[in-house]
Coordinates of C-alpha atoms in Angstrom, one line a residue:
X190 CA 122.7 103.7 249.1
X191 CA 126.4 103.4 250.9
X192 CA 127.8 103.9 247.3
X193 CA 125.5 107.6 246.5
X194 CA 126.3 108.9 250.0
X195 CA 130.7 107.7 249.0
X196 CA 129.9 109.6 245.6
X197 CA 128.5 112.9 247.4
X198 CA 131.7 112.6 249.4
X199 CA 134.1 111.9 246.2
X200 CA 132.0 115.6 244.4
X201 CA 132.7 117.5 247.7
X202 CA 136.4 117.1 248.0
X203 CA 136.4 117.9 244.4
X204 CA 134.5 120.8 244.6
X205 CA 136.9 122.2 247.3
X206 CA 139.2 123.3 244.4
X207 CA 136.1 124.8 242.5
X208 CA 134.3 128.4 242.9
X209 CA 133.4 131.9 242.5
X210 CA 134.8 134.2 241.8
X211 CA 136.2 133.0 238.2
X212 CA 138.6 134.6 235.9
X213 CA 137.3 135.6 232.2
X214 CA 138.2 131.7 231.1
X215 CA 135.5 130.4 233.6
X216 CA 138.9 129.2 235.8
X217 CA 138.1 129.5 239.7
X218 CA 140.9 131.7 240.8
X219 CA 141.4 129.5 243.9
X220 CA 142.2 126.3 242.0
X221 CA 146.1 126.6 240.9
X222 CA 146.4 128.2 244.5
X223 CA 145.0 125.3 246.6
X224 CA 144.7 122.2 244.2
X225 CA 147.9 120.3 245.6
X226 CA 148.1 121.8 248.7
X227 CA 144.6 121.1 250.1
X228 CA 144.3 117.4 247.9
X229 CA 141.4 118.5 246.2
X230 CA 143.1 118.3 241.9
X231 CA 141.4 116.7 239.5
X232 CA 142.1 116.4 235.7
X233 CA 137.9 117.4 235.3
X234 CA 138.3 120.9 236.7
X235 CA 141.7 121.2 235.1
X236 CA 140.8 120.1 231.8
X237 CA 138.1 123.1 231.5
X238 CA 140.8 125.1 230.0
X239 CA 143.1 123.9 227.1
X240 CA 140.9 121.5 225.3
X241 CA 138.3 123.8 223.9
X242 CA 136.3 122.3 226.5
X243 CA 135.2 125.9 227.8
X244 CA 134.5 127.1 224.0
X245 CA 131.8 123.8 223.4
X246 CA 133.9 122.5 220.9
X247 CA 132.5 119.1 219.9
X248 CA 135.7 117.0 220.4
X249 CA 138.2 115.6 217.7
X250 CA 136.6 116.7 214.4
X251 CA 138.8 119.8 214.7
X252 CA 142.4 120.4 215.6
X253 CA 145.3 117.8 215.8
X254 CA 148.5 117.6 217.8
X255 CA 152.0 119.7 217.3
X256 CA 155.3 117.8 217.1
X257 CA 156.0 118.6 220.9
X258 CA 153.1 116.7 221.7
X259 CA 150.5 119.8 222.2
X260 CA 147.2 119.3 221.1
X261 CA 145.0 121.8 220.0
X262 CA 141.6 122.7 218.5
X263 CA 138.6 120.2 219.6
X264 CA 141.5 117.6 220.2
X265 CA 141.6 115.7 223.3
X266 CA 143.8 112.9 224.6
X267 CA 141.3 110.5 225.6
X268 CA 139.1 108.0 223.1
X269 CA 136.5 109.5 221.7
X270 CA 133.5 108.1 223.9
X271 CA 135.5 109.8 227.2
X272 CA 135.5 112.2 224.8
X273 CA 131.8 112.5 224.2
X274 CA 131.5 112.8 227.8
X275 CA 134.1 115.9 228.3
X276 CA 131.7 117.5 225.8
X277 CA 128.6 116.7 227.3
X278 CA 129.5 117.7 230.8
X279 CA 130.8 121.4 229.6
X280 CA 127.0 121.3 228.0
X281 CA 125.3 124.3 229.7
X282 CA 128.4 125.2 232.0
X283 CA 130.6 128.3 231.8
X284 CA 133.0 127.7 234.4
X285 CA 134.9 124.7 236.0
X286 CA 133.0 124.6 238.9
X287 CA 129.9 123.9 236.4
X288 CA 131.7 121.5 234.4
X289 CA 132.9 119.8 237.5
X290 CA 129.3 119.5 238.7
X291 CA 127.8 118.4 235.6
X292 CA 130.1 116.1 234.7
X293 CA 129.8 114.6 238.1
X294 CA 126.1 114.2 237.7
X295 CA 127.1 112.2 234.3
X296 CA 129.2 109.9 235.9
X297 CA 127.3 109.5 239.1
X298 CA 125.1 106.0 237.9
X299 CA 128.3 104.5 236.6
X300 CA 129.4 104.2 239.6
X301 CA 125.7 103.2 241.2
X302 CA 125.2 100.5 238.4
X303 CA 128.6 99.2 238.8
X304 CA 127.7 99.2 242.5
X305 CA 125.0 96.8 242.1
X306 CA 126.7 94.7 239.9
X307 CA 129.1 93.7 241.7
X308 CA 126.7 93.1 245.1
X309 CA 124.9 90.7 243.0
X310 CA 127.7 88.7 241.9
X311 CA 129.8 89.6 245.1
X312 CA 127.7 90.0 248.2
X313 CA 129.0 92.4 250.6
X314 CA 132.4 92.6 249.5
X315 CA 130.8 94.9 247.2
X316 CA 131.5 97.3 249.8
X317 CA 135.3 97.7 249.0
X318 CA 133.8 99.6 246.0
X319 CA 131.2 101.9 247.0
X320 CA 132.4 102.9 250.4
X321 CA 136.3 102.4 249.8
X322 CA 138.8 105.3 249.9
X323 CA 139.4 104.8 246.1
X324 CA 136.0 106.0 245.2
X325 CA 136.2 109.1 247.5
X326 CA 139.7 110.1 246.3
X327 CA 139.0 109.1 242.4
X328 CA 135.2 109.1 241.2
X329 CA 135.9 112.4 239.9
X330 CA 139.4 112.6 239.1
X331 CA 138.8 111.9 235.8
X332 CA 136.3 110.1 233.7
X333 CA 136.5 106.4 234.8
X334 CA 133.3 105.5 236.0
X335 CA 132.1 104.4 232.5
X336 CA 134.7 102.3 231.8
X337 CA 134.7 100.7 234.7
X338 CA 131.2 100.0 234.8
X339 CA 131.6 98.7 231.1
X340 CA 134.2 96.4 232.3
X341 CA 132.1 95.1 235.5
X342 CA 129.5 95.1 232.9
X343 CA 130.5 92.2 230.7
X344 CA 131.9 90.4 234.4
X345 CA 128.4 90.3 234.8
X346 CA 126.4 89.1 231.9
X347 CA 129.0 86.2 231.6
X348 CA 128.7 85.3 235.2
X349 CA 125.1 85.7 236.2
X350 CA 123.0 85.9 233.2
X351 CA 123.4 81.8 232.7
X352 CA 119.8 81.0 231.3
X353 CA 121.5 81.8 227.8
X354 CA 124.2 80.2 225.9
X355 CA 128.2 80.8 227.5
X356 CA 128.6 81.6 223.1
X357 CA 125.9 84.5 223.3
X358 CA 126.5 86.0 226.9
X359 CA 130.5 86.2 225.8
X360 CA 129.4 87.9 222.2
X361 CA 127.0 90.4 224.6
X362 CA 130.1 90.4 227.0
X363 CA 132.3 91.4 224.0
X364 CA 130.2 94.0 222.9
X365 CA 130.9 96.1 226.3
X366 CA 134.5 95.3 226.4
X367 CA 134.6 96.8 223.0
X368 CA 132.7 100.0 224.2
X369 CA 135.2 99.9 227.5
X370 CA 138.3 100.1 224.9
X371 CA 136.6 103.0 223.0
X372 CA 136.5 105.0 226.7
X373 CA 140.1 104.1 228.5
X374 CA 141.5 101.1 226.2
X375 CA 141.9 98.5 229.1
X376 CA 138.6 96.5 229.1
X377 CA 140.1 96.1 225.5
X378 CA 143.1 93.1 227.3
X379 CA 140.3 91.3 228.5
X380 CA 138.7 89.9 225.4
X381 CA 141.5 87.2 225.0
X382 CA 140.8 85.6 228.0
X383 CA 137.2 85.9 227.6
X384 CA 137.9 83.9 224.4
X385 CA 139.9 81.5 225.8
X386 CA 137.2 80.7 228.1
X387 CA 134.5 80.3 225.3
X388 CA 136.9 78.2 223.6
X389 CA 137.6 75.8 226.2
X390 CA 133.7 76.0 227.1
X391 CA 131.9 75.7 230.6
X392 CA 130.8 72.0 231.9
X393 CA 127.4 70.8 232.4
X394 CA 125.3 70.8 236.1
X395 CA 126.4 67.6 237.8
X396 CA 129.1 66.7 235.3
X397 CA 132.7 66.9 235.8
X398 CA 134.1 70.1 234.6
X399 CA 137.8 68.0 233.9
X400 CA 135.4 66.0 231.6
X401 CA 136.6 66.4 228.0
X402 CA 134.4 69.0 225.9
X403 CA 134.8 70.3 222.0
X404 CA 136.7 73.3 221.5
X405 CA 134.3 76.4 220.6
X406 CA 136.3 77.7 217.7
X407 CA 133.5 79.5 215.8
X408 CA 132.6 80.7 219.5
X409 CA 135.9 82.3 220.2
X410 CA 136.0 83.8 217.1
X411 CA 132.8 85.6 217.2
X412 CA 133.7 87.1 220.5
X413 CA 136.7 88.2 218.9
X414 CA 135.1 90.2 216.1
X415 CA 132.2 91.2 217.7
X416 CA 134.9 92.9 220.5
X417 CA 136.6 94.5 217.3
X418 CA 133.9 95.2 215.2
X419 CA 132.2 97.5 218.4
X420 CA 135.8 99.3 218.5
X421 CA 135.3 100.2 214.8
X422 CA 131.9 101.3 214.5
X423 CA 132.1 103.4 217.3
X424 CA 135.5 105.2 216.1
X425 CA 134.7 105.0 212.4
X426 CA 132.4 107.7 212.3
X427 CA 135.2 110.1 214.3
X428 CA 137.8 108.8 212.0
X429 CA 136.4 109.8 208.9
X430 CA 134.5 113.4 209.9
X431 CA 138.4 114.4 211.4
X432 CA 140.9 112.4 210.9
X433 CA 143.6 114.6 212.1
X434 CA 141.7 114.8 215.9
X435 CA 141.0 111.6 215.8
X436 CA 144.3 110.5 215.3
X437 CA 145.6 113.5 217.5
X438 CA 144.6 111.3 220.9
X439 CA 146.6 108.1 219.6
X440 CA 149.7 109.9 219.0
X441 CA 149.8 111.9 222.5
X442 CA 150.0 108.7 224.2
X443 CA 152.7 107.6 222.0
X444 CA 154.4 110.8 222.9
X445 CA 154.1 111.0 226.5
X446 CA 157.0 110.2 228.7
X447 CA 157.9 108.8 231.6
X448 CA 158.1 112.1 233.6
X449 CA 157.5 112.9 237.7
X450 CA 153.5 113.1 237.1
X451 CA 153.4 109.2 235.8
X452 CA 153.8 108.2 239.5
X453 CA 155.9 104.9 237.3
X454 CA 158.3 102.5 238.6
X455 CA 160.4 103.7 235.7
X456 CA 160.6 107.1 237.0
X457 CA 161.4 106.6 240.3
X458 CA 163.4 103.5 239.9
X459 CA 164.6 103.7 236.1
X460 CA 165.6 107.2 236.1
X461 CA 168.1 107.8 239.1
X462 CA 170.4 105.3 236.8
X463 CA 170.4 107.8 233.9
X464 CA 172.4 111.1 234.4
X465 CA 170.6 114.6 233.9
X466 CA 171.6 116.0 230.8
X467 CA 169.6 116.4 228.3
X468 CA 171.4 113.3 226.3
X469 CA 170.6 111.4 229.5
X470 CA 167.2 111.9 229.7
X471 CA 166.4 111.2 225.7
X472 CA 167.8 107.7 226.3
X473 CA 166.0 106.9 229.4
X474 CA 163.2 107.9 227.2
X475 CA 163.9 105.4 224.4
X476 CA 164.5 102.4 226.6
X477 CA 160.9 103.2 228.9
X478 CA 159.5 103.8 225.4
X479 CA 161.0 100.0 223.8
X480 CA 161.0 97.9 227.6
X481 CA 157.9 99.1 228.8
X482 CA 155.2 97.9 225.6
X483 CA 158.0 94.5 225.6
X484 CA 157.2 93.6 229.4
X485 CA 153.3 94.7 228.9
X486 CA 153.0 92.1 226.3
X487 CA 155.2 89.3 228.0
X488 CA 152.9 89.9 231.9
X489 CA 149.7 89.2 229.1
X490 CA 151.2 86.2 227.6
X491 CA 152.4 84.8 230.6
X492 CA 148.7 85.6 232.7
X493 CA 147.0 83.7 229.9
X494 CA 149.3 81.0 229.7
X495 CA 149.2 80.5 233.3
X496 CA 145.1 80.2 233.0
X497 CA 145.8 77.8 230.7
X498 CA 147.5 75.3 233.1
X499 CA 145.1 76.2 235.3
X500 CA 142.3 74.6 233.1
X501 CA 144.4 71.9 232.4
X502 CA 144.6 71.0 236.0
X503 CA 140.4 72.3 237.0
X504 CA 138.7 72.0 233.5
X505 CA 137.7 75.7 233.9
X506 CA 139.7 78.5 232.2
X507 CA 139.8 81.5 234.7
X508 CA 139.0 84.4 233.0
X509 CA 138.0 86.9 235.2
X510 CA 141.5 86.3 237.2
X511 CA 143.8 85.8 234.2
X512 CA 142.1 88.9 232.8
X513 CA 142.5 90.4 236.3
X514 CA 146.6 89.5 236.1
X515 CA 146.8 91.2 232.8
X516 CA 145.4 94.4 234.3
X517 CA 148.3 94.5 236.9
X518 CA 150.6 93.4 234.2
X519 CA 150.0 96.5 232.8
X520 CA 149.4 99.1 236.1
X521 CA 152.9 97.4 236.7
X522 CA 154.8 98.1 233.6
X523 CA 153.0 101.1 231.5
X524 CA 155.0 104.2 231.7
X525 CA 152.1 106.1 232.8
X526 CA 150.6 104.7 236.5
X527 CA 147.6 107.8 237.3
X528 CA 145.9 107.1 240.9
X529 CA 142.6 106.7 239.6
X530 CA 143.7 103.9 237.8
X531 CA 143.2 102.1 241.2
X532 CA 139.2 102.0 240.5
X533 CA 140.2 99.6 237.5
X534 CA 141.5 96.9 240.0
X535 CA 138.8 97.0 243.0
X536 CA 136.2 95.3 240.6
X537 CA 138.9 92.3 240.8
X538 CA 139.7 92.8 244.4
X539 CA 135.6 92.2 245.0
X540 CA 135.2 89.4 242.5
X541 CA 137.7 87.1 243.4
X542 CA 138.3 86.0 246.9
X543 CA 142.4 87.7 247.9
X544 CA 143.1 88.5 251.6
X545 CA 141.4 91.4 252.9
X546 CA 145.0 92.4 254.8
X547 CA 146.6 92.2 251.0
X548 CA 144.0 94.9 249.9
X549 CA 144.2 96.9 252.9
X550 CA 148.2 97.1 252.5
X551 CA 147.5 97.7 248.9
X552 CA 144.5 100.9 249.7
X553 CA 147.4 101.9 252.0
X554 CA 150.2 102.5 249.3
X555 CA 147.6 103.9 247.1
X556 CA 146.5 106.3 249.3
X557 CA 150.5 107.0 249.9
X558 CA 150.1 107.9 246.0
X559 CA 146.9 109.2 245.5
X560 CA 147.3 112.2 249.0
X561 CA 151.3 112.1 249.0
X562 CA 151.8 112.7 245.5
X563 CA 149.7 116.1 245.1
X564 CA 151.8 117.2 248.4
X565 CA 155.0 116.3 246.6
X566 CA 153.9 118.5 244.2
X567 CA 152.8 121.4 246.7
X568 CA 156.3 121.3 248.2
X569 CA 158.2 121.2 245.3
X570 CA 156.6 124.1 244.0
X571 CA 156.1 125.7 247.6
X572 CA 160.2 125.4 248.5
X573 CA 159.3 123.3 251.3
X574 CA 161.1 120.8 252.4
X575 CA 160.2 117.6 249.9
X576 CA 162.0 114.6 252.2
X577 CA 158.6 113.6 253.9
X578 CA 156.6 113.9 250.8
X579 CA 158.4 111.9 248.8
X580 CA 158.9 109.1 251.0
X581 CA 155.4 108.7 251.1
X582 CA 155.5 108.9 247.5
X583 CA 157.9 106.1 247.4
X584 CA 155.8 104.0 249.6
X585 CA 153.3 104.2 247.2
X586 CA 155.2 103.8 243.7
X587 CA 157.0 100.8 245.4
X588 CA 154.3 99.4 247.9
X589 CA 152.0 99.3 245.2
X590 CA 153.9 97.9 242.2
X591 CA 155.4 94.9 245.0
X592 CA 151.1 94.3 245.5
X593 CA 150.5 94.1 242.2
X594 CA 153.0 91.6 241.4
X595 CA 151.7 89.3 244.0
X596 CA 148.3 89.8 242.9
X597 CA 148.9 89.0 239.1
X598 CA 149.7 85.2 240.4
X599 CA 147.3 85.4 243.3
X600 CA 144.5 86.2 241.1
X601 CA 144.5 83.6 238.4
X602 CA 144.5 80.4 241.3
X603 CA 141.8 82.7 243.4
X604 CA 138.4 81.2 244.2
X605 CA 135.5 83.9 242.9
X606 CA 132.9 85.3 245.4
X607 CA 130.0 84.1 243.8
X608 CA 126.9 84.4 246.1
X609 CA 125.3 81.1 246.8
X610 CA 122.0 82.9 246.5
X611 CA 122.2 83.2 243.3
X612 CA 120.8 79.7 242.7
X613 CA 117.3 81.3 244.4
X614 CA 117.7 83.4 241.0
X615 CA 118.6 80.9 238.7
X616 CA 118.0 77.2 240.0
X617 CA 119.6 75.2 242.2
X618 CA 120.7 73.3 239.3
X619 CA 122.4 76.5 238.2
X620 CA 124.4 77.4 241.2
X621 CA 127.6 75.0 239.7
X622 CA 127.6 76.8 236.2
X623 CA 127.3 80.4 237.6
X624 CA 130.2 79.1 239.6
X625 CA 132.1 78.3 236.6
X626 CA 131.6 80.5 234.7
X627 CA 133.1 83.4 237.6
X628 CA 136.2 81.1 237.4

């Protein structure tokens, strides 16, 4: 209920920015006008125009991508589930303000079901999600809400649904984290500690869990190709009908750079080293594009790694915080930081148990990012004065890279909100597996 009364709040700011009367496109006329100024942009309302969205073009079996990086025809730079739900929001709308409404009416019970989710497996912390700033700033930003949900989703059958084997809730578990990558890639980095933790296994009620068990090879494998299989019958079918769109969506994330919409510590602390010619900027574009990837991969091996001591010292492998410390790895080190990228991490911040003044500093600097930045913008394009604005911005960038990186140690050695009631659920004799298995 708290989380459908946040969501009405998240479609109203949106809606600010949406409204008769419209230009011939379907564009509100007010939106370029007041979309930075008044904090009320979002990538929904401004995708309406330039993806064919408007025309009901059924995405990525037309069009492609220009050398520049442009795309064109039915092409889109999402995968091709967010796709399929660009397309089915702009079903029966002919203006933004539709599409806006429609596709917030699509994403609505993402956020509901993720809502409950995570209040049964972590009480009233749940709260941090559905009535959190995040939510009202992000819910309809862009179209995270299902991916999110997908990635609570397999948090959920692996920690609560323990009448069944840890090998078949981790292959179930796999097949959402597969369906996660196919909508915003990221649930994707959390099938290797998910098969890590099948590996090592999960101890028996009333034994102790540093007791030596088998290795579940066969285990971890199946969660591995069930996680890759799901990736490649869902994009198969894309792949071969248009190739060209398809691949179109790949290749402008390998194109895009490190510019001042990433909101990245390589812009704002990488760049100012570089000079501003032209020359200047292509090689500050080549080292983001060879050390950012580098430092991704080294915060994943070092997260799991680090679980890995920490089941040689507990018997348990961690899972949901290593997997957790690879998400900031990456918020930390990709080129491209968005704000709504913040919804990916409150799932974590619920599920394992982190200082509530950590995440408040943290919803600080993000709000630093997620208001300051579009007023950045509004003064840079205004010819206000820009000091204030981007202060606040650097606050953000900075405050919130210098949380993360105490959170990708904090969460692998954090204790998990698991809600004792859960043995009413599942057995008293339950209560220590559940347990375990949030660890």
């Amino acid at each position: 209920m708290v989380c459908a009364v946040t969501l009405l709040m998240a479609y109203f700011n949106k809606a600010r920015c949406a409204g008769a009367p419209f230009d011939d496109n379907g564009r509100s006329t007010i939106f370029d006008s007041v979309k930075d100024s008044t904090v009320c942009y979002s990538d929904i309302q401004f995708l309406w125009l330039g993806r064919d969205i408007n025309e009901h073009v059924f995405p990525y079996l037309s069009g492609g991508i220009t050398p520049d990086g442009a795309l064109t025809g039915g092409a889109v730079e999402y995968p091709v589930l967010s796709g399929l739900f660009m397309w089915l929001g702009a079903i029966g709308a002919h203006d933004d303000a539709a599409f806006l409404l429609h596709s917030a009416l699509l994403l609505a019970p993402f956020a509901l079901l993720t809502a409950y989710m995570l209040g049964r497996m972590g009480g009233r912390a749940a709260l941090l999600w559905a009535a959190g700033p995040p939510l009202i700033l992000y819910a309809f930003h862009n179209w995270e809400l299902p991916v999110v949900c997908a990635a609570v989703g397999a948090a959920y059958i692996v920690t609560t649904m323990t009448r069944y084997s840890l090998r078949a809730r981790a292959i179930a578990a796999a097949v959402l984290l597969g369906i996660g990558f196919c909508l915003k890639l990221y649930p994707g980095i959390f099938v290797l500690p998910l098969l890590l933790h099948v590996l090592v296994g999960e101890s028996e009620p009333g034994v102790d869990a540093r007791s030596p068990r088998p290795f579940d090879v066969r285990g971890a494998i199946a969660v591995a190709a069930t996680a890759i299989g799901t990736v490649v019958l869902v994009n198969l079918p894309f792949a071969l009908a248009g190739y060209e769109g398809w691949r179109a969506s790949i290749t402008f994330q390998q194109l895009r750079q490190a510019d001042i919409t990433t909101n990245s510590i390589w812009y704002w602390g990488l760049r100012p080293i570089f000079g501003k010619t032209a020359a200047d900027e292509a090689a500050f574009q080549d080292v983001v594009s060879v050390a950012s990837p580098l430092l991704i991969l080294t915060a994943f091996a070092l997260a799991a790694w680090l679980g890995w001591r920490r089941f040689a010292v507990t018997g348990l492998y961690p899972w949901i915080g290593v997997s957790g410390a690879m998400l900031c790895g990456f918020l930390l080190f990709h080129k491209v930081h968005s704000p709504q990228y913040t919804l990916w991490l409150i799932p974590f911040l619920v599920l394992l148990r982190v200082r509530w003044s950590l995440i408040g500093v943290y919803l600080l600097a993000d709000a630093a990012i997620g208001i300051g930045v579009f007023r950045y913008f509004y003064a840079l394009g205004s010819g206000h004065s820009v000091e204030l604005a981007e202060n606040v911005v650097q606050f953000g960038v900075w405050g919130r890279a210098a949380l993360l990186l105490v959170f990708f140690f904090l969460f692998i050695r954090a204790k998990p909100r698991v809600r004792v009631s859960a043995a009413d659920e599942f057995g008293p004799d339950r209560a220590p597996v559940l347990a375990y298995s949030a660890l």
